[in-house]
CSV table of N, CA and C in Angstrom, one decimal:
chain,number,residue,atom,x,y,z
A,1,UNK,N,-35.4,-46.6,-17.0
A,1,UNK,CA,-34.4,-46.4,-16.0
A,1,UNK,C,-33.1,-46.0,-16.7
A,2,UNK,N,-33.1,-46.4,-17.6
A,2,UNK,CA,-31.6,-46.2,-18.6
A,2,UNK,C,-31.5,-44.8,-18.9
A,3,UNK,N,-32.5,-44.4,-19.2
A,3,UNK,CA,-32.9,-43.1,-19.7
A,3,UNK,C,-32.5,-42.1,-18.5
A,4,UNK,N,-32.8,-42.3,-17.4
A,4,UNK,CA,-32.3,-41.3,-16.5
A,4,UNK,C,-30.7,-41.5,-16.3
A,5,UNK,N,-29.9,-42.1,-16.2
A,5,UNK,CA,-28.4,-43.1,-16.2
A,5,UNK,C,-28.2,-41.2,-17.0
A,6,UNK,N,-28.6,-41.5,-18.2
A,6,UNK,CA,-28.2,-41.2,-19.9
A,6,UNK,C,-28.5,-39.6,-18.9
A,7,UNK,N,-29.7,-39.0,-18.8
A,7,UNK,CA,-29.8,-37.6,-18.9
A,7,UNK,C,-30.0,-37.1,-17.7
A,8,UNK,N,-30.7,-37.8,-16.7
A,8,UNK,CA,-30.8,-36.8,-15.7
A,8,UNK,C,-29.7,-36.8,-14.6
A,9,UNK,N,-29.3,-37.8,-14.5
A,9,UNK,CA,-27.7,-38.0,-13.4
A,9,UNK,C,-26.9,-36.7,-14.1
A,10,UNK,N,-26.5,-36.4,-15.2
A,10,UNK,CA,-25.5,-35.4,-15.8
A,10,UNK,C,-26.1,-34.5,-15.4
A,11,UNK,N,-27.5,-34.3,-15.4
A,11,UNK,CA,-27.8,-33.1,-15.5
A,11,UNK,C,-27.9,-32.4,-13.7
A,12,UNK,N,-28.1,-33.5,-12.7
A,12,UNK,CA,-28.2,-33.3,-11.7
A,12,UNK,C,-26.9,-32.9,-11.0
A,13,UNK,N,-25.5,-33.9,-11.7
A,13,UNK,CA,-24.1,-33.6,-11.4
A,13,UNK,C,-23.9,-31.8,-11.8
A,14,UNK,N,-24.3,-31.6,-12.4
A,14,UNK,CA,-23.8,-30.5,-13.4
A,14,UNK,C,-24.7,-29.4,-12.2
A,15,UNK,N,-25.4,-29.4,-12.0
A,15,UNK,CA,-26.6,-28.3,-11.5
A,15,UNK,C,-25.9,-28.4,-10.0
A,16,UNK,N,-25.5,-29.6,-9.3
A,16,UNK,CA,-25.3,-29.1,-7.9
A,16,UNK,C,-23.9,-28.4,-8.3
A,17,UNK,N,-22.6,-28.8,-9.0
A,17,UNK,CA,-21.7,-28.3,-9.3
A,17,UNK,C,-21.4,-26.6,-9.2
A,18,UNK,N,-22.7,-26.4,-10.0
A,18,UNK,CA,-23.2,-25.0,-10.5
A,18,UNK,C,-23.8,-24.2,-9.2
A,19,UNK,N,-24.2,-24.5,-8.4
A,19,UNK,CA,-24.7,-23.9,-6.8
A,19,UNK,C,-23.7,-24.2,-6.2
A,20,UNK,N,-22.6,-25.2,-5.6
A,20,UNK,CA,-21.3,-25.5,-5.1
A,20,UNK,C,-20.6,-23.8,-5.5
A,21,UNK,N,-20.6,-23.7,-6.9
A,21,UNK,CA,-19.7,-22.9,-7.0
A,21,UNK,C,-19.7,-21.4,-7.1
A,22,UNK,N,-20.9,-21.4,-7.1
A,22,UNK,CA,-21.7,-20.0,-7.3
A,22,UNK,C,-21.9,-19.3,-5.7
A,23,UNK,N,-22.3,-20.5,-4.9
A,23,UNK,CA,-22.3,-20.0,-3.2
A,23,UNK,C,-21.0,-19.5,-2.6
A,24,UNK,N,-20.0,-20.1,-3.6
A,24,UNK,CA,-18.5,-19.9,-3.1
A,24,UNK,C,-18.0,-18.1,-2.9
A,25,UNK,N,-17.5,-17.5,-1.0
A,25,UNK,CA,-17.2,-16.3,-1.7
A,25,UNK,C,-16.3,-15.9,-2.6
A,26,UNK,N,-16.1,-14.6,-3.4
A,26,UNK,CA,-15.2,-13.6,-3.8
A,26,UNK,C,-14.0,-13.7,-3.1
A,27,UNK,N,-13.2,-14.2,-3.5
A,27,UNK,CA,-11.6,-13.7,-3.1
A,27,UNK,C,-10.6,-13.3,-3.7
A,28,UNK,N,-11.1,-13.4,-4.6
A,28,UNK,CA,-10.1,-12.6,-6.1
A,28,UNK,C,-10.8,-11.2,-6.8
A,29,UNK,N,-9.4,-10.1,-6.6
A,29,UNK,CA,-10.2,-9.0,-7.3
A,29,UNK,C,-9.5,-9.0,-8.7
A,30,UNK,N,-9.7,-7.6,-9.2
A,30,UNK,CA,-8.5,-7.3,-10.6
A,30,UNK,C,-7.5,-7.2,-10.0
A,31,UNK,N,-7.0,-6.8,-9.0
A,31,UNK,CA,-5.9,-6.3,-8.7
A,31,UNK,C,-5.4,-7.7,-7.9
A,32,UNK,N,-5.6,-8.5,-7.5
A,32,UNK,CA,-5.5,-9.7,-6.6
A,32,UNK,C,-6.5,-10.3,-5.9
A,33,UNK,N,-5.6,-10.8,-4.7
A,33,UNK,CA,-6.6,-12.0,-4.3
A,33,UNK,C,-7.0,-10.3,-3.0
A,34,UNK,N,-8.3,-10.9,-2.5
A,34,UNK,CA,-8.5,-9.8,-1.7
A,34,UNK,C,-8.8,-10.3,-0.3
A,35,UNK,N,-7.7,-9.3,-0.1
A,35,UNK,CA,-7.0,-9.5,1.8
A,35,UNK,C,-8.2,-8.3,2.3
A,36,UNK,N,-8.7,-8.9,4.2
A,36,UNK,CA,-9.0,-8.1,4.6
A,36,UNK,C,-8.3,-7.0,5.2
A,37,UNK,N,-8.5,-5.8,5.9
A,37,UNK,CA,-7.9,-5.2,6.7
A,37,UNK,C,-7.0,-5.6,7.8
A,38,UNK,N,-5.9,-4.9,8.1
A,38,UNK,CA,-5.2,-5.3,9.1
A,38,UNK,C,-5.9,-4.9,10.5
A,39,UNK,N,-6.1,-3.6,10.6
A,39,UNK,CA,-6.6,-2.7,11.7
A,39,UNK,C,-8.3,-2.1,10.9
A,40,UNK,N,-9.2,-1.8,11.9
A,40,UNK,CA,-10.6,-1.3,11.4
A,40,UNK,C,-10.3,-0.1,10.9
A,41,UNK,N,-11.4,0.2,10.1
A,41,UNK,CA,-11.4,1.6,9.5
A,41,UNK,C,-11.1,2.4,10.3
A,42,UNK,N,-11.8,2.3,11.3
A,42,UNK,CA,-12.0,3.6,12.3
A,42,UNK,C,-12.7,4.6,12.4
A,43,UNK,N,-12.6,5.9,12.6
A,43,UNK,CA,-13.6,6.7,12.7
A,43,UNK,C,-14.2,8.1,11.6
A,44,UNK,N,-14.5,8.4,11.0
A,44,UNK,CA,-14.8,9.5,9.7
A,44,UNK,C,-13.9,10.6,10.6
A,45,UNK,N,-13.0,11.1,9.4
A,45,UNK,CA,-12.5,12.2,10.2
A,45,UNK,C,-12.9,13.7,10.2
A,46,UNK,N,-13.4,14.8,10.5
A,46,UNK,CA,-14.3,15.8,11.0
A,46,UNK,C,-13.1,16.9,10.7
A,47,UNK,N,-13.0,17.4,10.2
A,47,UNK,CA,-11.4,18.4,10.1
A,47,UNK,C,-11.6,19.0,8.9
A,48,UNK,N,-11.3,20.2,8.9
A,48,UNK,CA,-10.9,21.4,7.6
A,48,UNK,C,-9.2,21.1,7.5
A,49,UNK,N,-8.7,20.2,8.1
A,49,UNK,CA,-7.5,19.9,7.3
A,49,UNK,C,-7.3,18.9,6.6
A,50,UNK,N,-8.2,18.1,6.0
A,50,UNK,CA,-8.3,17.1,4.9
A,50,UNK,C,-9.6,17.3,3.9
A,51,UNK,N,-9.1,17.1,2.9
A,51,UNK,CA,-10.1,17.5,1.5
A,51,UNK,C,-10.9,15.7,1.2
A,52,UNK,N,-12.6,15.8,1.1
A,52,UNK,CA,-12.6,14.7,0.9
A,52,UNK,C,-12.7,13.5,2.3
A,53,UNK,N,-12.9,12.9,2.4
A,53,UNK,CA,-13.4,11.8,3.2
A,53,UNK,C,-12.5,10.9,3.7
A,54,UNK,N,-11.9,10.9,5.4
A,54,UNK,CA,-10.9,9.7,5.3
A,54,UNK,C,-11.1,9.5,6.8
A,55,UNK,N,-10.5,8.2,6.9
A,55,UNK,CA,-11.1,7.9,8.6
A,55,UNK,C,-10.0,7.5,9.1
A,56,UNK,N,-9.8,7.4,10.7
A,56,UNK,CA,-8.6,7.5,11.8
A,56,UNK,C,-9.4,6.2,12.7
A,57,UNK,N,-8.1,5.2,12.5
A,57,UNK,CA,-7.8,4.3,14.1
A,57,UNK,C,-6.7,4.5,15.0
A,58,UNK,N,-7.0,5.1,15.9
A,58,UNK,CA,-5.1,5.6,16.0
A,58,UNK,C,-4.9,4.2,17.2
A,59,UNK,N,-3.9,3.7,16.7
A,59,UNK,CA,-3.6,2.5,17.0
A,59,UNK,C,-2.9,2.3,18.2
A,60,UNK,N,-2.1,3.7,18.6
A,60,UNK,CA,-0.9,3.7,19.7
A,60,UNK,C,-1.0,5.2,19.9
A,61,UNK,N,-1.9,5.6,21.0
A,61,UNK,CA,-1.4,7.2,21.7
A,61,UNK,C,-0.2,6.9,22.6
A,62,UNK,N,-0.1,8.8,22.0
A,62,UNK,CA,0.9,9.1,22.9
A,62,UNK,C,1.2,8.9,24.2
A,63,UNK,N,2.5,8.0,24.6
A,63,UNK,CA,3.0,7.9,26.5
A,63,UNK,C,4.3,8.4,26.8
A,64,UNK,N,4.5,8.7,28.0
A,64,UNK,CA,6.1,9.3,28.5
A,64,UNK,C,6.5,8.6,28.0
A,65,UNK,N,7.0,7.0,28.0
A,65,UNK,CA,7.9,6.1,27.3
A,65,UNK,C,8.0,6.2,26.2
A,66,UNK,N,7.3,6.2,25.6
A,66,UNK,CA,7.4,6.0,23.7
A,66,UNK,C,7.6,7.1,22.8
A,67,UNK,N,6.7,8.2,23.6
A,67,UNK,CA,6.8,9.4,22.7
A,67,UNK,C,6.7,9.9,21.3
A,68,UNK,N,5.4,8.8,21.2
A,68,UNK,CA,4.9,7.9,19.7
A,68,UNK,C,3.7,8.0,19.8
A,69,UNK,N,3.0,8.4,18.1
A,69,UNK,CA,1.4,8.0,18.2
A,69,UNK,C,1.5,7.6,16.6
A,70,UNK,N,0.7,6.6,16.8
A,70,UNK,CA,0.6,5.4,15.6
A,70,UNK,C,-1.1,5.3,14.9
A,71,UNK,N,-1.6,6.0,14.3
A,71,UNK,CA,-2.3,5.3,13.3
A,71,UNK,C,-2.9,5.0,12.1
A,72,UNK,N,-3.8,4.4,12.0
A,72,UNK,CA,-4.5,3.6,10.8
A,72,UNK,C,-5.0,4.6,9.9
A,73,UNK,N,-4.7,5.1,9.1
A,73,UNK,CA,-5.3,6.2,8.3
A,73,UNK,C,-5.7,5.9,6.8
A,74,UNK,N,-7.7,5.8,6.3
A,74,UNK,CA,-8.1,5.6,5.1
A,74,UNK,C,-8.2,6.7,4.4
A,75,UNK,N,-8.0,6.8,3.2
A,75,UNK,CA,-8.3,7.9,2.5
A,75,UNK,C,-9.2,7.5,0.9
A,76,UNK,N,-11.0,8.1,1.1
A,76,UNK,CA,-11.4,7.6,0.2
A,76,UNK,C,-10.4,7.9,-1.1
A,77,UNK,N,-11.1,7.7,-2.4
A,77,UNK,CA,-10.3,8.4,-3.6
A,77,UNK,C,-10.5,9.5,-3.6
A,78,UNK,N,-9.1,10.5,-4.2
A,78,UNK,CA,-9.4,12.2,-3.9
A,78,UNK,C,-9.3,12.5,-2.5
A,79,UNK,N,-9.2,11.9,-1.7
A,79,UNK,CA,-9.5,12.7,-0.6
A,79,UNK,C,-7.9,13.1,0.0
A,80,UNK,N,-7.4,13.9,0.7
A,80,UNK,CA,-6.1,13.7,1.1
A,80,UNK,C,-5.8,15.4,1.9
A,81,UNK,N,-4.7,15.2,2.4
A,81,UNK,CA,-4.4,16.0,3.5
A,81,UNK,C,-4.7,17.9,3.5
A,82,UNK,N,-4.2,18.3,4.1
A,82,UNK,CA,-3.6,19.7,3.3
A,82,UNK,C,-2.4,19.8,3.8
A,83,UNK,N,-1.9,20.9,3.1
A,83,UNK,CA,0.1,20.6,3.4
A,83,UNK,C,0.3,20.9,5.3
A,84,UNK,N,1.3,20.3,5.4
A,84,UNK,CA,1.5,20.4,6.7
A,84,UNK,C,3.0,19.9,7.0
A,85,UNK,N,3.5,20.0,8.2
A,85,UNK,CA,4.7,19.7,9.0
A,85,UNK,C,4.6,18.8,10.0
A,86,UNK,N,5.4,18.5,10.4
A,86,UNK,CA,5.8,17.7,11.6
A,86,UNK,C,7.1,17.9,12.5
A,87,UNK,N,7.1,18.7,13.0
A,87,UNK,CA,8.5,19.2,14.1
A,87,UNK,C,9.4,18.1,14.5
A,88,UNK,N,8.8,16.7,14.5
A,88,UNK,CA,9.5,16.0,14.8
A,88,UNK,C,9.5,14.8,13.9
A,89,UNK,N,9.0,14.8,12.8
A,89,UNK,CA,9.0,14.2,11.5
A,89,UNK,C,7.8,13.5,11.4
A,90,UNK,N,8.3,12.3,10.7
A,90,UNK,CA,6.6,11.6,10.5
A,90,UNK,C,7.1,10.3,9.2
A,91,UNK,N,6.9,9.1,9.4
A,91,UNK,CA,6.8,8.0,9.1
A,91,UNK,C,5.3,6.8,8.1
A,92,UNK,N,5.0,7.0,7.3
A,92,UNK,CA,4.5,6.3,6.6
A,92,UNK,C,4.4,5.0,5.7
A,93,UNK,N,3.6,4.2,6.3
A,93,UNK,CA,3.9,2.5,5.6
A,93,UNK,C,2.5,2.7,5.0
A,94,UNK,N,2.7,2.3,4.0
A,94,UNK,CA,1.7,2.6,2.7
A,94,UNK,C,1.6,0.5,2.8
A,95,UNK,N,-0.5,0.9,2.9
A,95,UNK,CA,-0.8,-1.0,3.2
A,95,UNK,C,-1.9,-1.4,2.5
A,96,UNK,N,-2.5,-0.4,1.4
A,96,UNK,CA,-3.4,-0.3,0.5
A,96,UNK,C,-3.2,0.4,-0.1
A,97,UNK,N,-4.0,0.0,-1.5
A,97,UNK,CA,-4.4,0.5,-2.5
A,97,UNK,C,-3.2,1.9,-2.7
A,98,UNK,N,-4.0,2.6,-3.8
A,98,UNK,CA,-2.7,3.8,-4.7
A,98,UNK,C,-2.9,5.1,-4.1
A,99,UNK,N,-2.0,6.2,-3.4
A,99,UNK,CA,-1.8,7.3,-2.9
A,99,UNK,C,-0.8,7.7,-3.5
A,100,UNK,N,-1.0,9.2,-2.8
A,100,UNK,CA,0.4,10.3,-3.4
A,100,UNK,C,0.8,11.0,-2.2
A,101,UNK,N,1.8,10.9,-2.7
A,101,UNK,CA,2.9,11.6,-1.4
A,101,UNK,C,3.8,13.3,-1.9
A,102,UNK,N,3.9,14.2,-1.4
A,102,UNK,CA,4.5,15.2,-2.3
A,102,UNK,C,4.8,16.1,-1.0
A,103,UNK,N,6.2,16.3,-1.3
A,103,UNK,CA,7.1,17.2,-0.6
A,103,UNK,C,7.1,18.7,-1.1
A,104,UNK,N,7.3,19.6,-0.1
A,104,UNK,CA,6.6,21.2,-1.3
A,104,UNK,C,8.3,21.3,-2.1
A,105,UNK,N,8.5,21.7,-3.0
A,105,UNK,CA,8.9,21.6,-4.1
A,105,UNK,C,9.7,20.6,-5.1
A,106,UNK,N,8.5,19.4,-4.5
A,106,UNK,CA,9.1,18.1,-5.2
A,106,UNK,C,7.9,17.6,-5.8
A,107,UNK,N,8.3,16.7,-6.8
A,107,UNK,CA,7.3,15.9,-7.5
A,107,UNK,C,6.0,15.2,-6.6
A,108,UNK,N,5.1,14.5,-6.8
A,108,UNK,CA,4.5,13.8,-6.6
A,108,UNK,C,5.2,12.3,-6.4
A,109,UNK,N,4.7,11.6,-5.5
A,109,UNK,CA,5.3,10.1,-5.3
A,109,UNK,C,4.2,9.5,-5.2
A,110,UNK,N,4.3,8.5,-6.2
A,110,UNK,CA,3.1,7.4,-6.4
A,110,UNK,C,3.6,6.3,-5.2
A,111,UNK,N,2.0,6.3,-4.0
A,111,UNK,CA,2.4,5.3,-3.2
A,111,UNK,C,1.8,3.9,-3.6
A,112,UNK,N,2.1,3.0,-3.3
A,112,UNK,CA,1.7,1.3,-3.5
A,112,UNK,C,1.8,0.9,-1.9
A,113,UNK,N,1.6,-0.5,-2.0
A,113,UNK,CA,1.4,-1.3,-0.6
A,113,UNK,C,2.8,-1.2,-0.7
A,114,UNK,N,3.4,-1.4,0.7
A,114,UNK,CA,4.9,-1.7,0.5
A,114,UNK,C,5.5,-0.5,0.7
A,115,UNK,N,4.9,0.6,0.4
A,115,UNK,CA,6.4,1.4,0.1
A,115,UNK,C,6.3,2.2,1.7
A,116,UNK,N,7.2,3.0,1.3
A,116,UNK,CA,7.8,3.4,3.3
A,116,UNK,C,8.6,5.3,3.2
A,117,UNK,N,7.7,5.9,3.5
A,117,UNK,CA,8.2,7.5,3.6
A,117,UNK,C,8.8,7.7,5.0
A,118,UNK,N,9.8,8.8,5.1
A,118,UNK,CA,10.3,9.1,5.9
A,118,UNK,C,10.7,10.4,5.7
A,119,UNK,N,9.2,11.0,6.5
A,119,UNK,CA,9.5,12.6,6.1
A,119,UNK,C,10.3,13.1,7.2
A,120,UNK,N,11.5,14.1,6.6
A,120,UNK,CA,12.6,14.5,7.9
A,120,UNK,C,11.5,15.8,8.7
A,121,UNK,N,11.9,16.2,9.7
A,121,UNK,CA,11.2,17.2,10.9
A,121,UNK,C,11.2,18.2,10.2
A,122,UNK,N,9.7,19.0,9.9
A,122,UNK,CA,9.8,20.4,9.6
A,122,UNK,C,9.3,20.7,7.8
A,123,UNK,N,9.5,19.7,7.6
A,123,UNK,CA,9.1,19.5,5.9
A,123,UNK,C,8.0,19.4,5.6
A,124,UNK,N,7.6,20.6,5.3
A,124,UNK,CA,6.0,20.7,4.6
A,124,UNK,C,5.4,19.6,3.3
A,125,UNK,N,4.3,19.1,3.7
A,125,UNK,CA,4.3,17.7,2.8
A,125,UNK,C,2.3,17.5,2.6
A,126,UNK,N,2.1,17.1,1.9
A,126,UNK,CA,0.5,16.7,2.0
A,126,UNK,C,1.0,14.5,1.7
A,127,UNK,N,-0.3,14.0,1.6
A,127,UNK,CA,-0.3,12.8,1.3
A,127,UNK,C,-2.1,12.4,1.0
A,128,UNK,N,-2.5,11.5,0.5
A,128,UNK,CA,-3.4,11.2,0.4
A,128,UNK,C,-3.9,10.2,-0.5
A,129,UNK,N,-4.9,9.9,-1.2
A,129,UNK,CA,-5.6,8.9,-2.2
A,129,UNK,C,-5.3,9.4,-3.9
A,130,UNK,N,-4.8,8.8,-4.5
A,130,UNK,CA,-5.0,8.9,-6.1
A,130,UNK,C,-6.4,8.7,-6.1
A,131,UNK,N,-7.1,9.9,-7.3
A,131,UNK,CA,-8.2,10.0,-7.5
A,131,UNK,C,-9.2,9.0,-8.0
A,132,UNK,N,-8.6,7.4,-8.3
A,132,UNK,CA,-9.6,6.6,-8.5
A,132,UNK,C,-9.1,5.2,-7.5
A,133,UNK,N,-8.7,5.3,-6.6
A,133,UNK,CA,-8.5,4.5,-5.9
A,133,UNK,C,-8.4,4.7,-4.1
A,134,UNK,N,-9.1,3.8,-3.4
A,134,UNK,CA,-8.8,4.1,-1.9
A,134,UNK,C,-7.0,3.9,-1.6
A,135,UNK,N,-6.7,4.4,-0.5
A,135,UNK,CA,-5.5,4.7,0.3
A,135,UNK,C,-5.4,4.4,1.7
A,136,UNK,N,-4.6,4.0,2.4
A,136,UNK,CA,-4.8,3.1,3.8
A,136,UNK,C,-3.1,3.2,4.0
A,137,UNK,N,-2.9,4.1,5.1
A,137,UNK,CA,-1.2,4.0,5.6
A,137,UNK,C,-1.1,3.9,6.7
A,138,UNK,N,-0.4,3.4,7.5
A,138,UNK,CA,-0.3,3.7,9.0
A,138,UNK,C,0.8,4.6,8.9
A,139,UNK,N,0.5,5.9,10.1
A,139,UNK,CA,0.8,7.1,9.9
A,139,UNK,C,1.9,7.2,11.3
A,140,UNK,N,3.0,7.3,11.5
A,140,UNK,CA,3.9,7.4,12.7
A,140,UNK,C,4.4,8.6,13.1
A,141,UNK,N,4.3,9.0,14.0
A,141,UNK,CA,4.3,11.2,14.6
A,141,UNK,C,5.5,10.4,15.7
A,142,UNK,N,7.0,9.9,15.5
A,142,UNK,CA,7.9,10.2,16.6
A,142,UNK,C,8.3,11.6,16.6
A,143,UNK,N,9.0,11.5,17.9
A,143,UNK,CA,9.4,12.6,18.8
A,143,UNK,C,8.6,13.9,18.9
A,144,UNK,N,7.0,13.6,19.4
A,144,UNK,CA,6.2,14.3,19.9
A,144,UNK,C,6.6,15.5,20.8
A,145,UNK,N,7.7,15.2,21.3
A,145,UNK,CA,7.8,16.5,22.2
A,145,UNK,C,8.5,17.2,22.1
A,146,UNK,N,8.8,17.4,20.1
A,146,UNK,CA,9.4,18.5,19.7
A,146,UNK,C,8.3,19.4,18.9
A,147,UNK,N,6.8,18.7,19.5
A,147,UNK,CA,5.8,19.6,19.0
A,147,UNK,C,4.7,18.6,17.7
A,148,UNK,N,3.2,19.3,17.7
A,148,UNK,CA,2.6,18.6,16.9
A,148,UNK,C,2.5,18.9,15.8
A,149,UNK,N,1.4,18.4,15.1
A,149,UNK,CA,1.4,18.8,13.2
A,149,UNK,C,1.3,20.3,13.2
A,150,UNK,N,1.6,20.5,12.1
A,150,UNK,CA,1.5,22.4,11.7
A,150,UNK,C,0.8,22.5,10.6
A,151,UNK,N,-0.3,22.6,10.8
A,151,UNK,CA,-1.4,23.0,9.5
A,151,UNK,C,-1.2,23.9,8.4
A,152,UNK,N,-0.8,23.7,7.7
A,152,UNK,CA,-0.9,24.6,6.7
A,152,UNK,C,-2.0,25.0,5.5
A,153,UNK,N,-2.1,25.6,4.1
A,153,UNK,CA,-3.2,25.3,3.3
A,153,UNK,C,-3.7,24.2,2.8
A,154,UNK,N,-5.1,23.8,2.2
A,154,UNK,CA,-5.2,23.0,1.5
A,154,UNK,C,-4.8,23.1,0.3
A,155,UNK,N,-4.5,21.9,0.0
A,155,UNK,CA,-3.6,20.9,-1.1
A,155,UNK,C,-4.8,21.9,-2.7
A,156,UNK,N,-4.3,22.8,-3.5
A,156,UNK,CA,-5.1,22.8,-4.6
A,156,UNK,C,-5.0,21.8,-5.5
A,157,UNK,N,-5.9,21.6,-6.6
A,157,UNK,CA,-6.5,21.1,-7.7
A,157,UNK,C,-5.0,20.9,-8.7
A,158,UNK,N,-5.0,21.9,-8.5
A,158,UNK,CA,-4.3,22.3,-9.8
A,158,UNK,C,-2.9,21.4,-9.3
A,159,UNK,N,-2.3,21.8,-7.6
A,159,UNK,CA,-1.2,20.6,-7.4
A,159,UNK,C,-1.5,19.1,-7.1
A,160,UNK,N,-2.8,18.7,-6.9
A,160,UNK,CA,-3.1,17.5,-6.9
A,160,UNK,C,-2.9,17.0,-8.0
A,161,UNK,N,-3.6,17.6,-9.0
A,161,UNK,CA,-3.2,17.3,-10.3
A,161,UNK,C,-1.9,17.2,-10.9
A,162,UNK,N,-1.2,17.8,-10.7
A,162,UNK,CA,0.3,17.9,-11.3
A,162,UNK,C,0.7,16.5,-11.4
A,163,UNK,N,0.8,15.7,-11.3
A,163,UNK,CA,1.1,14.3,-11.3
A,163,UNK,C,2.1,14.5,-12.6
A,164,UNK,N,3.1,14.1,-12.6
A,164,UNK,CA,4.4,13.8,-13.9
A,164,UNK,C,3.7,12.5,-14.4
């Protein structure tokens, strides 16, 4: 009996320990602890104006009162807009992972969680995913009824790349 005291109680403590901890989920990444989404993915978006794979929740259509449309926008890695306008500007809260933001003849802007664009009305601009990481912004179109987005070309290689 002594003999079990001595080796197999340790060894029994030790083994449930080891399944305790191992059933436990994942909540830590490299980058941090890992949060889920705020809003769902949403839907794959279907468009020759985005390069690359990215999906739409639009959180808030447009009404007479508000004259606002609000949403959730993923962008795998690589994937991102083609240049475009907004007649009545356009508002960005960056809530995942690493993107780029680029005004036409300005640098690239490395987005993070947290950070907050405020593109003025009329300013040709692309946005989208840094090529090894997903991208997730909620995307804001006020004063809709000075007109909607204005398509322009896709974003080349050669300016996606340009990164400083």
């Amino acid at each position: 009996m002594n003999w079990m005291r001595t080796f197999l109680l340790p060894l029994l403590t030790i083994t449930i320990l080891f399944i305790s901890c191992s059933n436990e989920p994942q909540t830590d990444t490299a980058d941090g602890p890992k949060t889920e989404p705020v809003f769902p993915i949403g839907q794959e978006i279907s468009s020759d104006n985005f390069t690359g794979t990215a999906w739409l929740n639009m959180i808030a259509e447009n009404d007479a009162n508000l004259n606002t449309h609000i949403g959730n926008v993923t962008f795998a890695p690589g994937a991102r807009t083609n240049w475009h306008s907004h007649p009545g500007g356009q508002i960005l809260l960056a809530t995942d992972g690493t993107g780029y933001y680029q005004e036409k003849g300005s640098s690239i802007q490395i987005l993070q969680k947290g950070d907050v664009i405020q593109c003025p009305p009329n300013v040709e601009h692309w946005h989208g995913a840094s090529p090894d990481s997903k991208f997730t912004h909620i995307a804001i179109g006020p004063n809709l009824d000075e007109g909607g987005v204005v398509w322009l070309n896709p974003v080349t290689e050669e300016d996606y790349n340009s990164i400083d």
